Coordinates of C-alpha atoms in Angstrom, one line a residue:
X728 CA -16.0 -19.9 8.6
X729 CA -17.4 -19.6 12.2
X730 CA -19.0 -16.2 11.4
X731 CA -20.6 -17.8 8.3
X732 CA -22.0 -20.6 10.4
X733 CA -23.4 -18.3 13.1
X734 CA -24.9 -16.0 10.4
X735 CA -26.7 -19.0 8.8
X736 CA -28.2 -19.9 12.2
X737 CA -29.0 -16.4 13.2
X738 CA -26.7 -16.7 16.2
X739 CA -24.4 -13.7 15.6
X740 CA -25.1 -10.7 17.9
X741 CA -23.4 -7.4 18.4
X742 CA -21.4 -7.0 21.6
X743 CA -23.3 -3.8 22.5
X744 CA -27.0 -3.6 22.8
X745 CA -27.7 -7.3 22.1
X746 CA -29.0 -6.5 18.6
X747 CA -28.6 -8.6 15.5
X748 CA -25.7 -8.0 13.1
X749 CA -26.6 -5.0 11.1
X750 CA -26.9 -4.9 7.3
X751 CA -23.6 -3.0 6.8
X752 CA -21.7 -5.8 8.7
X753 CA -23.5 -8.4 6.7
X754 CA -22.6 -6.8 3.4
X755 CA -19.0 -6.5 4.5
X756 CA -18.8 -10.2 5.4
X757 CA -20.6 -11.1 2.2
X758 CA -18.2 -9.1 0.0
X759 CA -15.2 -10.6 1.8
X760 CA -16.5 -14.1 1.4
X761 CA -17.1 -13.7 -2.4
X762 CA -13.9 -11.9 -3.3
X763 CA -11.8 -15.1 -3.5
X764 CA -12.0 -17.9 -6.2
X765 CA -12.8 -21.5 -5.3
X766 CA -9.9 -23.6 -6.4
X767 CA -10.7 -26.8 -8.3
X768 CA -9.4 -30.1 -7.0
X769 CA -10.1 -32.5 -9.9
X770 CA -8.5 -32.5 -13.3
X771 CA -11.7 -31.7 -15.1
X772 CA -12.3 -28.8 -12.8
X773 CA -8.8 -27.5 -13.2
X774 CA -9.2 -27.6 -17.0
X775 CA -12.4 -25.5 -16.8
X776 CA -10.8 -23.1 -14.4
X777 CA -7.8 -22.5 -16.7
X778 CA -10.2 -22.2 -19.7
X779 CA -12.1 -19.5 -17.9
X780 CA -8.9 -17.6 -17.0
X781 CA -7.9 -17.8 -20.7
X782 CA -11.2 -16.3 -21.7
X783 CA -11.0 -13.6 -19.0
X784 CA -7.5 -12.7 -20.2
X785 CA -9.0 -12.0 -23.7
X786 CA -12.0 -10.1 -22.3
X787 CA -10.0 -7.8 -20.1
X788 CA -7.6 -6.9 -22.9
X789 CA -10.5 -5.8 -25.0
X790 CA -12.6 -3.9 -22.4
X791 CA -12.6 -2.4 -18.9
X792 CA -12.9 -4.8 -16.0
X793 CA -16.0 -2.9 -14.9
X794 CA -17.8 -4.0 -18.1
X795 CA -17.1 -7.7 -17.5
X796 CA -19.9 -10.0 -16.2
X797 CA -19.8 -13.7 -15.2
X798 CA -22.5 -14.4 -17.8
X799 CA -20.2 -12.8 -20.5
X800 CA -17.3 -14.9 -19.2
X801 CA -19.4 -18.1 -19.5
X802 CA -20.3 -17.3 -23.1
X803 CA -16.8 -16.5 -24.2
X804 CA -15.2 -19.5 -22.5
X805 CA -17.9 -21.9 -23.6
X806 CA -18.2 -23.1 -20.0
X807 CA -21.6 -23.6 -18.3
X808 CA -22.7 -20.7 -16.1
X809 CA -23.1 -23.1 -13.2
X810 CA -19.4 -23.9 -13.3
X811 CA -18.5 -20.2 -13.6
X812 CA -20.5 -19.3 -10.5
X813 CA -19.0 -22.3 -8.7
X814 CA -15.4 -21.2 -9.2
X815 CA -16.1 -17.4 -9.1
X816 CA -18.8 -16.2 -6.7
X817 CA -18.2 -12.7 -8.1
X818 CA -16.4 -10.9 -10.9
X819 CA -13.9 -9.8 -8.2
X820 CA -13.2 -13.4 -7.5
X821 CA -12.4 -14.0 -11.2
X822 CA -10.1 -11.0 -11.3
X823 CA -8.3 -12.2 -8.2
X824 CA -7.8 -15.6 -9.9
X825 CA -6.3 -13.9 -13.0
X826 CA -4.1 -11.8 -10.7
X827 CA -2.9 -15.0 -9.0
X828 CA -1.9 -16.4 -12.4
X829 CA 0.0 -13.3 -13.4
X830 CA 1.8 -12.8 -10.0
X831 CA 3.0 -16.4 -10.2
X832 CA 4.2 -15.9 -13.8
X833 CA 5.9 -12.6 -12.7
X834 CA 7.4 -14.4 -9.8
X835 CA 9.0 -16.9 -12.2
X836 CA 10.3 -14.0 -14.3
X837 CA 11.9 -12.4 -11.2
X838 CA 13.4 -15.7 -10.0
X839 CA 14.8 -16.3 -13.5
X840 CA 16.3 -12.8 -13.3
X841 CA 17.4 -13.1 -9.6
X842 CA 21.0 -12.2 -10.3
X843 CA 20.9 -8.7 -11.6
X844 CA 23.8 -7.3 -13.6
X845 CA 26.7 -6.1 -11.5
X846 CA 26.1 -2.5 -10.6
X847 CA 28.3 0.4 -9.6
X848 CA 25.7 1.8 -7.3
X849 CA 22.6 0.6 -5.4
X850 CA 20.6 3.0 -7.4
X851 CA 21.4 1.1 -10.6
X852 CA 20.1 -2.1 -9.0
X853 CA 16.9 -0.5 -7.9
X854 CA 16.4 0.8 -11.5
X855 CA 16.9 -2.7 -12.9
X856 CA 14.1 -4.0 -10.7
X857 CA 11.8 -1.2 -11.5
X858 CA 12.5 -1.6 -15.3
X859 CA 11.8 -5.4 -14.9
X860 CA 8.4 -4.6 -13.4
X861 CA 7.5 -2.1 -16.1
X862 CA 8.6 -4.5 -18.8
X863 CA 6.4 -7.3 -17.5
X864 CA 3.3 -5.0 -17.5
X865 CA 4.1 -3.7 -20.9
X866 CA 4.1 -7.2 -22.3
X867 CA 1.1 -8.4 -20.4
X868 CA -1.8 -6.0 -20.8
X869 CA -4.2 -8.1 -18.7
X870 CA -1.7 -8.0 -15.7
X871 CA -1.4 -4.2 -16.1
X872 CA -5.2 -3.8 -16.0
X873 CA -5.7 -6.1 -13.0
X874 CA -2.9 -4.6 -11.0
X875 CA -3.6 -1.0 -11.6
X876 CA -7.3 -1.1 -12.6
X877 CA -10.3 0.3 -10.6
X878 CA -11.2 -3.0 -8.9
X879 CA -9.9 -3.1 -5.4
X880 CA -11.3 -6.1 -3.5
X881 CA -9.6 -7.1 -0.3
X882 CA -8.3 -10.4 -1.8
X883 CA -6.8 -8.5 -4.8
X884 CA -5.1 -5.9 -2.5
X885 CA -3.6 -8.8 -0.5
X886 CA -2.2 -10.4 -3.6
X887 CA -0.7 -7.0 -4.7
X888 CA 1.0 -6.6 -1.3
X889 CA 2.4 -10.1 -1.4
X890 CA 3.8 -9.5 -4.8
X891 CA 5.5 -6.3 -3.6
X892 CA 6.9 -8.0 -0.6
X893 CA 8.6 -10.5 -3.0
X894 CA 10.0 -7.6 -5.0
X895 CA 11.4 -6.1 -1.8
X896 CA 13.0 -9.3 -0.8
X897 CA 14.5 -9.7 -4.3
X898 CA 16.0 -6.2 -4.1
X899 CA 17.5 -6.9 -0.6
X900 CA 19.0 -10.2 -1.8
X901 CA 20.7 -8.6 -4.8
X902 CA 21.9 -5.5 -3.0
X903 CA 23.3 -7.6 -0.2
X904 CA 25.2 -9.6 -2.7
X905 CA 27.0 -6.6 -4.1
X906 CA 27.1 -4.1 -1.2
X907 CA 27.5 -3.9 2.5
X908 CA 24.2 -2.9 3.9
X909 CA 24.3 -1.0 7.3
X910 CA 23.0 -3.0 10.2
X911 CA 19.3 -2.6 10.6
X912 CA 16.2 -4.7 11.5
X913 CA 14.0 -2.5 9.3
X914 CA 15.4 -3.1 5.8
X915 CA 12.6 -5.2 4.6
X916 CA 9.9 -2.6 5.6
X917 CA 12.0 0.2 4.0
X918 CA 12.5 -1.6 0.7
X919 CA 8.8 -2.5 0.7
X920 CA 8.0 1.2 1.1
X921 CA 10.3 2.0 -1.9
X922 CA 8.5 -0.6 -4.0
X923 CA 5.2 0.9 -3.1
X924 CA 6.4 4.4 -3.9
X925 CA 7.4 3.3 -7.4
X926 CA 4.1 1.4 -7.7
X927 CA 2.1 4.5 -6.9
X928 CA 3.7 6.4 -9.8
X929 CA 2.9 3.6 -12.2
X930 CA -0.7 3.5 -10.9
X931 CA -1.1 7.2 -11.4
X932 CA 0.2 6.9 -14.9
X933 CA -2.2 4.1 -15.7
X934 CA -5.1 6.1 -14.4
X935 CA -4.3 9.1 -16.6
X936 CA -2.9 7.5 -19.7
X937 CA -3.8 3.8 -19.6
X938 CA -0.2 2.8 -19.6
X939 CA 3.1 3.4 -17.7
X940 CA 4.7 6.3 -19.5
X941 CA 8.5 6.8 -19.8
X942 CA 8.3 10.0 -17.7
X943 CA 6.2 8.3 -14.9
X944 CA 8.5 5.3 -14.8
X945 CA 11.5 7.7 -14.4
X946 CA 9.8 9.7 -11.7
X947 CA 8.8 6.5 -9.8
X948 CA 12.5 5.3 -9.8
X949 CA 13.7 8.7 -8.7
X950 CA 11.1 8.9 -5.9
X951 CA 11.9 5.4 -4.7
X952 CA 15.6 6.1 -4.7
X953 CA 15.2 9.4 -2.9
X954 CA 13.3 7.5 -0.1
X955 CA 16.0 4.8 0.2
X956 CA 18.8 7.4 0.2
X957 CA 17.5 8.7 3.6
X958 CA 18.7 5.3 5.0
X959 CA 21.4 4.1 2.6
X960 CA 23.1 7.4 1.8
X961 CA 24.4 8.2 -1.7
X962 CA 27.0 5.4 -1.8
X963 CA 27.3 1.9 -0.3
X964 CA 30.6 0.1 0.3
X965 CA 31.1 -2.8 -2.1
X966 CA 31.6 -6.2 -0.8
X967 CA 35.1 -7.5 -0.9
X968 CA 35.5 -10.7 -2.9
X969 CA 37.3 -13.3 -0.9
X970 CA 39.4 -15.9 -2.7
X971 CA 40.9 -18.9 -1.2
X972 CA 44.7 -18.8 -1.3
X973 CA 46.3 -21.0 -3.9
X974 CA 48.4 -23.8 -2.5
X975 CA 51.9 -23.9 -3.8
X976 CA 52.5 -26.9 -6.1
X977 CA 54.8 -29.5 -4.7

């Protein structure tokens, strides 16, 4: 916000040479400023906002995100253009808002599935999480297109990383419940890397085929497991269930 204020008053200067902020820097700040949606506070605004996201969901399932315009979104949603531009300074901002909706929905799915089926190996549990991810994207085409599509604003990338961190935390939680993890301060980063590895195979598949194919999903799981095996080994010791001793009846 301070940079914006200084730009508006022409007060921002480069640290070297004393010149004005160059055009490249201005464009970078402008793109960053318009990549996020403006959240409504009032009920009427929230209703318009959700109506716009519903319309965007329809649009993106029918065409590429690069073909969507805010004017088109206004027409499909039946919402005045002024309201569209108020909530979404750019198409990137509208896609970020739709991604937020789906990551929240996906987070609810993960929480509802927080206790994975008991597994004989940590690889089985990893596969369950990867299958859950793929299943959500198969059932939600808009989420698939937003997550793996060509748009790549800073705000959208940040949301993607936050979503992958949640998946990494979910995997750690479930593995720790079933198995004894070796002591380490780096598990969260390593599990995040495994999630990103699987994600990269899904992204490549979407770029080539417009979907996550069976072969690509299998390769993603194998690659993520191969990475984690460097630190977990082939087998993990299972946790021993501890039962309180039964007191003898009098």
